[in-house]
Amino acid sequence: SFVRIFLNATTIDGYNPYRISRAGVDWEVPEPENPWSNIGYWSDHQIIYLSRLMELLGLQHPDRLAEMARSEHFTHADVPYRLATYAELLADPNNSVTFEGDRHARAMARVAAVGGDGRLLTRADGSLATANLSEKLLILVIAKLVNFVPEGGIWMNTQRPEWNDANNALVGRGLSVVTVAHLHRFLGLMERIVEDLPLTLTEALASAIDSVTETLSEAERVLRASDDQLAAHLRRRVMDQLGDAGTAYRAASADGGTGRMVTIDRTQLRNLLSVSRRWMARTVRLNRRHDGLYHSYNTLVLGDGTARIDHLDEMLEGQVAVLDSGVLDEVDVDQLLEALPNSRLYRADVRSYQLYPEPPIPTFLERNTIQRADWAENPLFRALIEHDDRSLIVVDDDGEAHFAAGLRNANDVRDALTRIAAVEDFADLVDSDGDAVLETFESVFRHAWYTGRSSSFFAYEGVGSVYWHMVSKLVLAIREQLDAALCSAQPDPTRVQRLRAAYEQVRSGLGYRKSSHEYGAFPHDPYSHTPAGKGARQPGMTGQVKEDLLARWADCGLGYAHGRIRVDGSAPGDGDWATEPGELRYVAVDGRESRVEVPVDGLGLTIAQTPVVLRRCAAGTGHPVGEQHIAVLGPGGTILEQLSGHVLSAKSSAAVMSRSGTISCIEVTCYR
């Protein structure tokens, strides 16, 4: 399964390789002559994609994860990167991954000898290092938690950003609320399968679980006593303890996972999952903005024993992640969906949502101007001006003050302060007011707010761009909320209508719902983005396609439940039903092109190359609203099975999913 492939490719320190191909896992290698070359790990992919694969596996084959937990062992990708220790991260969070050339060479020698398996981690005797399902899943969880900054997010410190790599300048100082939201959902999934997980782990991993659980539990006890947000020094203490636990785990597992195995108590596992999930939920809730949206990313400001959180502007990515997270209740979901079209993220000209709004951009002459209060009330600044020392501050003919032209960043300012402190008249002033100078420098240039391409590009994933992949992620997130409302024990018709309206509002902005003139391209082709003032750009098979497929199946009421196929005729909207007779053309299981008639008020689609034809009828005497009947047809139209409700039998579901060819069509009649 895809879950097995995914887990076999993750590393022993909890990250994914660059890609997987027929040749096996692959990683990036430094190319000094290539200015675009880089190495590192995207820090969100391990959680969001694995979570969705596992959820789908659980719906289609409910017992499969338990079987994998009992009988299967997994491998680790041997990516030749060494992650920095926590102390090294504090010293330089932008230089956190070291490429180990000797280790890469050994892996390539193994590849030459045995093929793709040579890229996997081996023991001293040359055998593959293996792990059980619990180890593989918990390594991923621990890798995130040891980088958790309470109430701020997951510290992005592996030299790569996340899904949206236009935020590349956030690396090293960015905190991801997005990954916190995804992790909350993943931890909920693990809580549901915890009884199936084996309890034998490496001693290194068991120790990390104990350390992380105790740290988060103690922080929770402090919060209960204060009933407030963590102070900056307490947040730093938690962050330090988690970071040290991560360093200890990586050092102890450097032997390839050959350390002593121990058995933990299931209560220990439950405690880790529950306390971690509570912290993720708290962090999401505390990142609610005044306008009803949620912060996507924050920045980490480290001081002397403190960790402060600063917020960035709104981004679409965070809203999608929070909708997906499972943190929000119905009221919170409704409020977020109401806030979105009224926010700066909405672009009325394309009836859709941009990744981030265009910020106010100062002119060139406005950029390097220090507010009068910031320099006039700083004794060091005043002394430098009085002595006509222009190494740090310059006053122009109009009386406006500016930082010296040669100062590029905070390190240059620190160097200047060091030189100034060597002058006896200024030494005490540098001690007392130097930190204020650095704070003023940041307030003028706002380097901590710079996110990379998303702050400076006006195309691709840049400022003012609609990035269609993320819009499709939003469509799918709202679709899941709508389906949850439809499937609740007592659906609220008013709320269902409200969710359907929100869903249709976002879906109507997609390319296939527009004319070629309005879209600026062929409407049914996938395009990357639509910049401000232009049509769709950059055609290609983007990631948008997978979300559109998932959403379209949900639009048509197709899904899985407890290992069976589920068809819900209440799911399609009014615009999805045929207004005139037609036919569905498809490629059957035997490879032949086939067709089936679709009547007025009908809908045709396929699942595993088996046609499903839905037909809606008006409710009336003997057929109340919501009633549904399913007929499973065999070759020649013979009725193999007739059912009431929304779910096929286990036998019919298995026949369809295995592409047995014994079922020719599934007919669904629903009353509305």
Coordinates of C-alpha atoms in Angstrom, one line a residue, residues 157-531:
N157 CA 14.6 24.7 11.1
T158 CA 15.5 22.1 8.5
Q159 CA 16.6 24.6 5.8
R160 CA 13.4 24.1 3.8
P161 CA 10.0 25.8 4.3
E162 CA 6.7 23.9 4.0
W163 CA 4.3 23.2 1.2
N164 CA 4.4 26.8 0.0
D165 CA 8.1 27.2 -0.7
A166 CA 7.6 30.8 -1.6
N167 CA 8.0 31.4 2.1
N168 CA 11.6 30.3 1.9
A169 CA 13.0 33.1 4.0
L170 CA 11.0 31.9 7.0
V171 CA 13.4 29.0 7.4
G172 CA 15.2 29.1 10.7
R173 CA 13.0 31.7 12.3
G174 CA 9.5 30.7 11.2
L175 CA 6.9 28.9 13.4
S176 CA 4.2 26.9 11.6
V177 CA 0.7 26.9 12.8
V178 CA -0.1 25.0 9.7
T179 CA 1.8 22.0 10.8
V180 CA 0.4 22.3 14.3
A181 CA -3.1 22.0 12.8
H182 CA -2.1 19.0 10.7
L183 CA -0.4 17.4 13.7
H184 CA -3.5 17.7 15.8
R185 CA -5.5 15.8 13.2
F186 CA -2.7 13.1 13.0
L187 CA -2.6 12.7 16.8
G188 CA -6.4 12.2 16.8
L189 CA -5.9 9.4 14.2
M190 CA -3.2 7.8 16.4
E191 CA -5.5 8.0 19.4
R192 CA -8.1 6.0 17.5
I193 CA -5.6 3.2 16.6
V194 CA -3.6 3.2 19.8
E195 CA -5.0 -0.1 20.9
D196 CA -3.6 -1.8 17.8
L197 CA -0.1 -0.4 18.1
P198 CA 2.8 -2.6 19.4
L199 CA 4.5 -1.4 22.5
T200 CA 8.1 -2.5 21.8
L201 CA 10.3 0.5 20.9
T202 CA 14.0 1.4 20.8
E203 CA 15.2 2.7 24.2
A204 CA 16.1 6.0 22.5
L205 CA 12.5 6.5 21.3
A206 CA 11.0 5.4 24.6
S207 CA 13.2 7.9 26.4
A208 CA 12.2 10.7 24.0
I209 CA 8.5 9.9 24.6
D210 CA 9.0 10.1 28.4
S211 CA 10.9 13.4 28.1
V212 CA 8.4 15.1 25.8
T213 CA 5.4 13.9 27.8
E214 CA 6.8 15.1 31.1
T215 CA 7.8 18.5 29.6
L216 CA 4.4 19.1 28.0
S217 CA 2.5 17.9 31.1
E218 CA 4.5 20.1 33.4
A219 CA 3.9 23.1 31.2
E220 CA 0.2 22.3 31.3
R221 CA 0.3 22.2 35.1
V222 CA 1.9 25.7 35.1
L223 CA -0.9 26.9 32.8
R224 CA -3.6 25.5 35.0
A225 CA -2.1 27.4 37.9
S226 CA -1.9 30.7 36.1
D227 CA -4.9 30.3 33.7
D228 CA -3.0 32.5 31.2
Q229 CA -0.7 32.3 28.2
L230 CA 2.9 31.2 28.9
A231 CA 5.3 33.9 29.7
A232 CA 8.2 34.3 27.3
H233 CA 10.7 32.8 29.8
L234 CA 8.5 29.8 30.5
R235 CA 7.9 29.2 26.8
R236 CA 11.7 29.2 26.3
R237 CA 12.1 26.7 29.2
V238 CA 9.7 24.3 27.5
M239 CA 11.3 24.9 24.1
D240 CA 14.8 24.2 25.6
Q241 CA 13.6 21.0 27.2
L242 CA 12.0 19.7 24.1
G243 CA 15.0 20.7 21.9
D244 CA 17.4 18.8 24.3
A245 CA 15.1 15.8 24.1
G246 CA 15.4 15.9 20.3
T247 CA 19.2 16.1 20.4
A248 CA 19.4 13.2 22.8
Y249 CA 17.1 11.0 20.6
R250 CA 19.1 11.8 17.4
A251 CA 22.4 11.0 19.2
A252 CA 21.1 7.8 20.7
S253 CA 19.7 6.6 17.3
A254 CA 22.8 7.4 15.3
D255 CA 23.7 3.7 15.4
G256 CA 20.9 2.9 13.0
G257 CA 18.3 1.9 15.5
T258 CA 20.3 -1.1 16.8
G259 CA 20.0 0.0 20.5
R260 CA 18.3 -2.0 23.2
M261 CA 14.5 -2.6 22.8
V262 CA 12.1 -1.9 25.6
T263 CA 8.4 -2.3 26.2
I264 CA 6.4 0.7 27.2
D265 CA 3.1 0.8 29.0
R266 CA 0.1 1.7 26.8
T267 CA -0.8 4.4 29.2
Q268 CA 2.5 6.1 28.4
L269 CA 1.5 6.2 24.8
R270 CA -1.9 7.5 25.5
N271 CA -0.5 10.2 27.7
L272 CA 1.9 11.4 25.0
L273 CA -0.9 11.6 22.4
S274 CA -3.4 13.3 24.7
V275 CA -1.2 16.0 26.2
S276 CA 0.4 16.7 22.8
R277 CA -3.0 17.0 21.1
R278 CA -4.3 19.4 23.8
W279 CA -1.2 21.6 23.2
M280 CA -1.8 21.6 19.5
A281 CA -5.5 22.5 20.0
R282 CA -4.5 25.3 22.4
T283 CA -2.0 26.7 19.9
V284 CA -4.5 26.8 17.1
R285 CA -7.1 28.6 19.2
L286 CA -4.6 31.1 20.5
N287 CA -3.7 32.0 16.9
R288 CA -7.2 33.2 16.0
R289 CA -6.9 36.8 14.6
H290 CA -9.2 39.7 15.5
D291 CA -10.8 39.4 12.0
G292 CA -11.9 35.8 12.5
L293 CA -9.1 34.3 10.5
Y294 CA -6.1 32.3 11.9
H295 CA -2.4 33.0 11.8
S296 CA -0.6 30.6 9.4
Y297 CA 3.0 31.3 10.4
N298 CA 4.7 33.2 13.2
T299 CA 8.2 34.3 13.8
L300 CA 10.4 33.3 16.7
V301 CA 12.3 36.0 18.6
L302 CA 14.9 34.6 21.0
G303 CA 16.2 36.7 23.8
D304 CA 18.3 36.0 26.9
G305 CA 16.3 33.0 28.2
T306 CA 13.1 34.1 26.5
A307 CA 11.1 33.0 23.4
R308 CA 8.7 35.6 22.0
I309 CA 6.2 35.1 19.2
D310 CA 5.5 37.7 16.5
H311 CA 2.7 37.3 14.0
L312 CA 2.8 37.7 10.3
D313 CA 0.1 38.9 8.0
E314 CA -2.8 36.6 7.0
M315 CA -2.3 33.7 4.6
L316 CA -4.8 31.3 3.0
E317 CA -2.8 28.2 3.9
G318 CA -3.5 28.6 7.6
Q319 CA -7.3 28.8 7.1
V320 CA -7.3 25.6 5.1
A321 CA -5.1 23.8 7.7
V322 CA -7.3 25.0 10.6
L323 CA -10.4 23.8 8.9
D324 CA -8.8 20.4 8.4
S325 CA -7.4 20.2 11.9
G326 CA -10.4 19.0 13.9
V327 CA -9.8 21.7 16.5
L328 CA -12.8 23.9 15.5
D329 CA -16.3 23.2 16.6
E330 CA -19.3 24.0 14.4
V331 CA -19.6 27.6 15.5
D332 CA -15.8 28.2 14.9
V333 CA -16.1 26.7 11.4
D334 CA -19.1 28.8 10.5
Q335 CA -17.3 32.0 11.8
L336 CA -14.2 31.2 9.8
L337 CA -16.2 30.6 6.6
E338 CA -18.1 33.8 7.1
A339 CA -14.8 35.7 7.7
L340 CA -13.0 34.4 4.6
P341 CA -15.0 36.2 1.8
N342 CA -14.9 39.4 3.8
S343 CA -11.1 39.3 4.3
R344 CA -8.2 40.7 2.4
L345 CA -7.6 37.2 1.0
Y346 CA -10.6 37.4 -1.3
R347 CA -10.0 38.7 -4.8
A348 CA -13.4 39.7 -6.3
D349 CA -12.0 40.0 -9.8
V350 CA -11.4 36.3 -10.1
R351 CA -14.0 35.2 -7.5
S352 CA -11.4 33.4 -5.5
Y353 CA -8.7 33.6 -2.8
Q354 CA -5.1 34.7 -3.1
L355 CA -2.4 33.2 -1.0
Y356 CA -1.7 36.4 0.8
P357 CA -2.9 40.0 0.3
E358 CA -0.6 42.7 -1.1
P359 CA 1.0 44.6 1.8
P360 CA 1.6 48.3 1.8
I361 CA 4.9 48.9 0.2
P362 CA 6.9 52.0 1.2
T363 CA 8.8 53.9 -1.5
F364 CA 12.5 53.7 -1.7
L365 CA 13.0 57.0 0.1
E366 CA 10.7 56.0 2.9
R367 CA 12.4 52.7 3.7
N368 CA 15.4 53.7 5.8
T369 CA 13.9 56.4 8.0
I370 CA 14.1 56.1 11.8
Q371 CA 11.1 57.5 13.8
R372 CA 12.2 60.6 15.6
A373 CA 11.2 59.2 19.0
D374 CA 13.4 56.1 18.4
W375 CA 16.6 58.1 17.9
A376 CA 16.0 61.3 19.8
E377 CA 15.3 59.4 23.0
N378 CA 18.2 57.0 22.6
P379 CA 21.4 58.4 24.4
L380 CA 23.7 56.3 22.1
F381 CA 22.1 57.6 18.9
R382 CA 22.3 61.2 20.2
A383 CA 25.9 60.9 21.3
L384 CA 26.9 59.5 17.9
I385 CA 25.2 62.4 16.1
E386 CA 26.8 65.0 18.4
H387 CA 30.2 63.5 17.6
D388 CA 29.4 63.3 13.9
D389 CA 30.1 59.5 14.0
R390 CA 28.3 58.3 10.9
S391 CA 29.1 54.6 11.2
L392 CA 25.7 53.8 12.6
I393 CA 23.3 56.7 12.1
V394 CA 23.2 59.6 9.6
V395 CA 21.0 62.7 9.8
D396 CA 20.1 64.4 6.5
D397 CA 19.6 68.1 5.7
D398 CA 15.9 67.8 6.5
G399 CA 16.6 66.5 10.0
E400 CA 15.5 62.9 9.3
A401 CA 17.7 60.1 10.7
H402 CA 18.7 57.0 8.8
F403 CA 20.9 54.0 9.4
A404 CA 24.3 54.1 7.6
A405 CA 24.2 52.9 4.1
G406 CA 26.6 50.0 4.6
L407 CA 24.5 48.3 7.2
R408 CA 22.8 45.3 5.5
N409 CA 21.6 43.3 8.4
A410 CA 21.6 42.9 12.2
N411 CA 25.0 41.3 12.2
D412 CA 26.4 44.4 10.5
V413 CA 24.8 46.5 13.3
R414 CA 26.4 44.3 16.0
D415 CA 29.8 44.7 14.3
A416 CA 29.3 48.4 14.2
L417 CA 28.4 48.5 17.9
T418 CA 31.4 46.4 18.8
R419 CA 33.7 49.0 17.0
I420 CA 31.9 51.9 18.7
A421 CA 32.2 50.2 22.1
A422 CA 36.0 50.2 21.7
V423 CA 35.9 54.0 21.9
E424 CA 36.0 54.9 25.6
D425 CA 33.3 57.7 25.4
F426 CA 30.8 55.2 23.9
A427 CA 31.5 52.0 25.8
D428 CA 28.9 52.5 28.6
L429 CA 26.3 53.8 26.1
V430 CA 26.7 50.6 23.9
D431 CA 26.1 48.5 27.0
S432 CA 23.0 50.4 28.1
D433 CA 21.4 51.2 24.7
G434 CA 22.9 48.8 22.2
D435 CA 19.9 46.4 22.4
A436 CA 17.5 49.3 21.7
V437 CA 19.5 50.2 18.6
L438 CA 19.1 46.6 17.3
E439 CA 15.3 46.7 18.1
T440 CA 15.1 50.0 16.2
F441 CA 17.0 48.5 13.2
E442 CA 14.4 45.7 13.1
S443 CA 11.5 48.0 13.4
V444 CA 12.7 50.1 10.4
F445 CA 13.5 47.2 8.1
R446 CA 11.3 44.5 9.5
H447 CA 13.6 41.8 8.3
A448 CA 11.8 39.3 10.6
W449 CA 8.7 39.8 8.5
Y450 CA 10.4 39.0 5.2
T451 CA 9.1 35.7 4.0
G452 CA 11.0 35.3 0.7
R453 CA 9.4 35.2 -2.7
S454 CA 6.0 35.7 -1.2
S455 CA 7.1 39.1 0.0
S456 CA 8.6 40.3 -3.3
F457 CA 7.3 38.3 -6.3
F458 CA 4.1 39.3 -8.0
A459 CA 3.6 36.1 -9.9
Y460 CA 4.0 32.3 -9.2
E461 CA 3.2 32.0 -5.5
G462 CA 3.8 35.7 -5.0
V463 CA 2.0 38.7 -3.7
G464 CA -1.5 39.0 -4.9
S465 CA -1.4 35.7 -6.7
V466 CA -4.2 33.1 -6.7
Y467 CA -2.5 29.8 -6.4
W468 CA -5.0 27.3 -7.6
H469 CA -3.7 24.3 -5.7
M470 CA -4.4 26.0 -2.4
V471 CA -7.8 27.1 -3.6
S472 CA -8.6 23.4 -4.3
K473 CA -7.3 22.5 -0.9
L474 CA -9.8 25.0 0.5
V475 CA -12.6 23.5 -1.6
L476 CA -11.8 20.0 -0.2
A477 CA -11.6 21.3 3.4
I478 CA -15.1 22.9 3.1
R479 CA -16.4 19.8 1.4
E480 CA -15.3 17.7 4.4
Q481 CA -17.1 20.0 6.7
L482 CA -20.2 19.8 4.5
D483 CA -20.1 16.0 4.4
A484 CA -19.7 15.8 8.2
A485 CA -22.8 17.9 8.6
L486 CA -24.7 15.7 6.1
C487 CA -23.6 12.6 7.9
S488 CA -24.4 13.7 11.4
A489 CA -27.1 11.9 13.4
Q490 CA -29.5 14.9 13.0
P491 CA -28.4 17.1 10.2
D492 CA -29.2 20.8 10.7
P493 CA -30.8 21.9 7.3
T494 CA -30.0 25.5 7.9
R495 CA -26.3 24.8 8.6
V496 CA -26.1 22.3 5.7
Q497 CA -27.5 25.0 3.4
R498 CA -25.0 27.5 4.8
L499 CA -22.0 25.2 4.3
R500 CA -23.2 24.2 0.8
A501 CA -23.4 28.0 -0.1
A502 CA -19.8 28.5 1.2
Y503 CA -18.6 25.5 -0.8
E504 CA -20.3 26.6 -4.0
Q505 CA -18.9 30.1 -3.5
V506 CA -15.3 28.8 -3.5
R507 CA -15.9 26.1 -6.1
S508 CA -17.4 28.6 -8.5
G509 CA -14.1 30.4 -8.7
L510 CA -12.2 27.4 -10.1
G511 CA -11.2 27.4 -13.7
Y512 CA -13.6 24.8 -15.0
R513 CA -16.5 26.9 -13.8
K514 CA -15.4 29.9 -15.9
S515 CA -15.2 30.8 -19.6
S516 CA -11.8 30.8 -21.3
H517 CA -12.1 34.6 -21.5
E518 CA -12.6 35.0 -17.8
Y519 CA -10.0 32.4 -16.8
G520 CA -7.4 33.5 -19.3
A521 CA -6.7 29.9 -20.4
F522 CA -8.4 26.7 -21.3
P523 CA -10.8 26.2 -18.3
H524 CA -10.3 22.4 -17.9
D525 CA -6.5 22.5 -18.0
P526 CA -4.7 22.7 -14.7
Y527 CA -2.8 26.0 -14.2
S528 CA -0.5 27.0 -11.4
H529 CA -1.5 30.6 -10.6
T530 CA -3.3 33.7 -11.6
P531 CA -1.3 36.9 -10.8

